[in-house]
Amino acid sequence: MDIPQIFNIAESAHRIHNPFTADKFATLGAALRLQAGARVLDLGCGSGEMLCTWARDHGIVGTGVDMSRLFSEQARHRAEELGVAHQVRFIHDDAAGYVSDEKVDVAACVGATWIGGGVAGTIDLLARSLRPGGIILVGEPYWRQLPPTEDVAKGCLANAISDFLLLPQLVASFGGLGYDLVEMVLANQDGWDRYEAAKWLTMRRWLEAHPGDEFAHEVRALLDTEPERHVTYTREYMGWGVFALMRRL
């Protein structure tokens, strides 16, 4: 069980596998008013940066689940590095359908809503692990501006314009699902740069170290095209945020 190899290569040096930066996760943790001992579940946790830093800074305990064997191992190393391995654990598994044995205070899926077939399905999945009155966190892209054509949407790595909503529509959709939006922290273009541009140096170093690898042609092709694609499409059209939801009374 693992994610496609290209992601394990391109994002192998990432601590955060989405357009958030460390200061954004710090802002989010503070905004949620996390209490020591709060229990957090993170589905699709990547390399565990959110759980590890919140364990260090707020005293939370929690569990992260991710399909990447590499990222799961990096998460364990990060927990050891920050001295919080006794507070958080990381499971190498498919997060789709994962339900915690013990109800949690915060149930999160920060940038992997495909595990539930989209935002609505992921919220339903997270709600199964949540205690009454708890908070759901969903990280999701949205259109900063609507792409003028389907080709532009595909340049943003969407299948179609209909894959994502404008921010007001996304916010309105949470109410339609029966949830109050109680907080949000949005990424910015610098966050997109840190997420996307950091891959380029990683891929270049990987190519230098693996000149005869059978996968090198795919990495080379991506490095040839990704910088221009990012600045032309993703950076201009894509937004991304983490939205905190509570079920309506």
PDB file of N, CA and C in Angstrom, residues 155 189 193 196-197 200 225-237:
ATOM      1  N   GLY A 155      -5.071  22.961 -16.592  1.00  0.00           N
ATOM      2  CA  GLY A 155      -3.743  23.457 -16.268  1.00  0.00           C
ATOM      3  C   GLY A 155      -3.517  23.589 -14.774  1.00  0.00           C
ATOM      4  N   GLN A 189      -0.429  32.921  -1.997  1.00  0.00           N
ATOM      5  CA  GLN A 189       0.407  32.529  -3.122  1.00  0.00           C
ATOM      6  C   GLN A 189       1.796  32.092  -2.666  1.00  0.00           C
ATOM      7  N   ASP A 193       3.740  28.646  -3.562  1.00  0.00           N
ATOM      8  CA  ASP A 193       5.124  28.590  -4.037  1.00  0.00           C
ATOM      9  C   ASP A 193       5.942  27.611  -3.204  1.00  0.00           C
ATOM     10  N   GLU A 196       4.770  24.020  -4.153  1.00  0.00           N
ATOM     11  CA  GLU A 196       5.101  23.586  -5.513  1.00  0.00           C
ATOM     12  C   GLU A 196       6.591  23.726  -5.819  1.00  0.00           C
ATOM     13  N   ALA A 197       7.169  24.891  -5.528  1.00  0.00           N
ATOM     14  CA  ALA A 197       8.555  25.137  -5.935  1.00  0.00           C
ATOM     15  C   ALA A 197       9.539  24.250  -5.182  1.00  0.00           C
ATOM     16  N   TRP A 200      10.738  21.197  -7.024  1.00  0.00           N
ATOM     17  CA  TRP A 200      11.640  21.274  -8.174  1.00  0.00           C
ATOM     18  C   TRP A 200      13.076  20.960  -7.789  1.00  0.00           C
ATOM     19  N   THR A 225       8.228  20.816 -16.985  1.00  0.00           N
ATOM     20  CA  THR A 225       6.946  21.491 -17.224  1.00  0.00           C
ATOM     21  C   THR A 225       6.338  22.164 -16.001  1.00  0.00           C
ATOM     22  N   GLU A 226       6.652  21.685 -14.792  1.00  0.00           N
ATOM     23  CA  GLU A 226       5.944  22.155 -13.611  1.00  0.00           C
ATOM     24  C   GLU A 226       6.173  23.624 -13.268  1.00  0.00           C
ATOM     25  N   PRO A 227       7.387  24.170 -13.367  1.00  0.00           N
ATOM     26  CA  PRO A 227       7.532  25.583 -13.017  1.00  0.00           C
ATOM     27  C   PRO A 227       6.631  26.501 -13.831  1.00  0.00           C
ATOM     28  N   GLU A 228       6.607  26.322 -15.144  1.00  0.00           N
ATOM     29  CA  GLU A 228       5.769  27.190 -15.983  1.00  0.00           C
ATOM     30  C   GLU A 228       4.291  26.923 -15.732  1.00  0.00           C
ATOM     31  N   ARG A 229       3.924  25.649 -15.551  1.00  0.00           N
ATOM     32  CA  ARG A 229       2.516  25.346 -15.283  1.00  0.00           C
ATOM     33  C   ARG A 229       2.065  26.024 -13.997  1.00  0.00           C
ATOM     34  N   HIS A 230       2.895  25.939 -12.959  1.00  0.00           N
ATOM     35  CA  HIS A 230       2.514  26.530 -11.669  1.00  0.00           C
ATOM     36  C   HIS A 230       2.288  28.033 -11.773  1.00  0.00           C
ATOM     37  N   VAL A 231       3.229  28.756 -12.351  1.00  0.00           N
ATOM     38  CA  VAL A 231       3.098  30.216 -12.374  1.00  0.00           C
ATOM     39  C   VAL A 231       2.010  30.669 -13.335  1.00  0.00           C
ATOM     40  N   THR A 232       1.699  29.851 -14.321  1.00  0.00           N
ATOM     41  CA  THR A 232       0.660  30.209 -15.291  1.00  0.00           C
ATOM     42  C   THR A 232      -0.737  29.916 -14.764  1.00  0.00           C
ATOM     43  N   TYR A 233      -0.877  28.817 -14.059  1.00  0.00           N
ATOM     44  CA  TYR A 233      -2.207  28.337 -13.692  1.00  0.00           C
ATOM     45  C   TYR A 233      -2.447  28.312 -12.178  1.00  0.00           C
ATOM     46  N   THR A 234      -1.809  27.386 -11.487  1.00  0.00           N
ATOM     47  CA  THR A 234      -2.124  27.195 -10.062  1.00  0.00           C
ATOM     48  C   THR A 234      -1.993  28.483  -9.276  1.00  0.00           C
ATOM     49  N   ARG A 235      -0.890  29.177  -9.460  1.00  0.00           N
ATOM     50  CA  ARG A 235      -0.616  30.379  -8.662  1.00  0.00           C
ATOM     51  C   ARG A 235      -1.665  31.461  -8.873  1.00  0.00           C
ATOM     52  N   GLU A 236      -2.247  31.511 -10.047  1.00  0.00           N
ATOM     53  CA  GLU A 236      -3.188  32.581 -10.376  1.00  0.00           C
ATOM     54  C   GLU A 236      -4.638  32.219 -10.096  1.00  0.00           C
ATOM     55  N   TYR A 237      -4.972  30.948 -10.218  1.00  0.00           N
ATOM     56  CA  TYR A 237      -6.387  30.576 -10.172  1.00  0.00           C
ATOM     57  C   TYR A 237      -6.800  29.811  -8.920  1.00  0.00           C
TER      58      TYR A 237
END
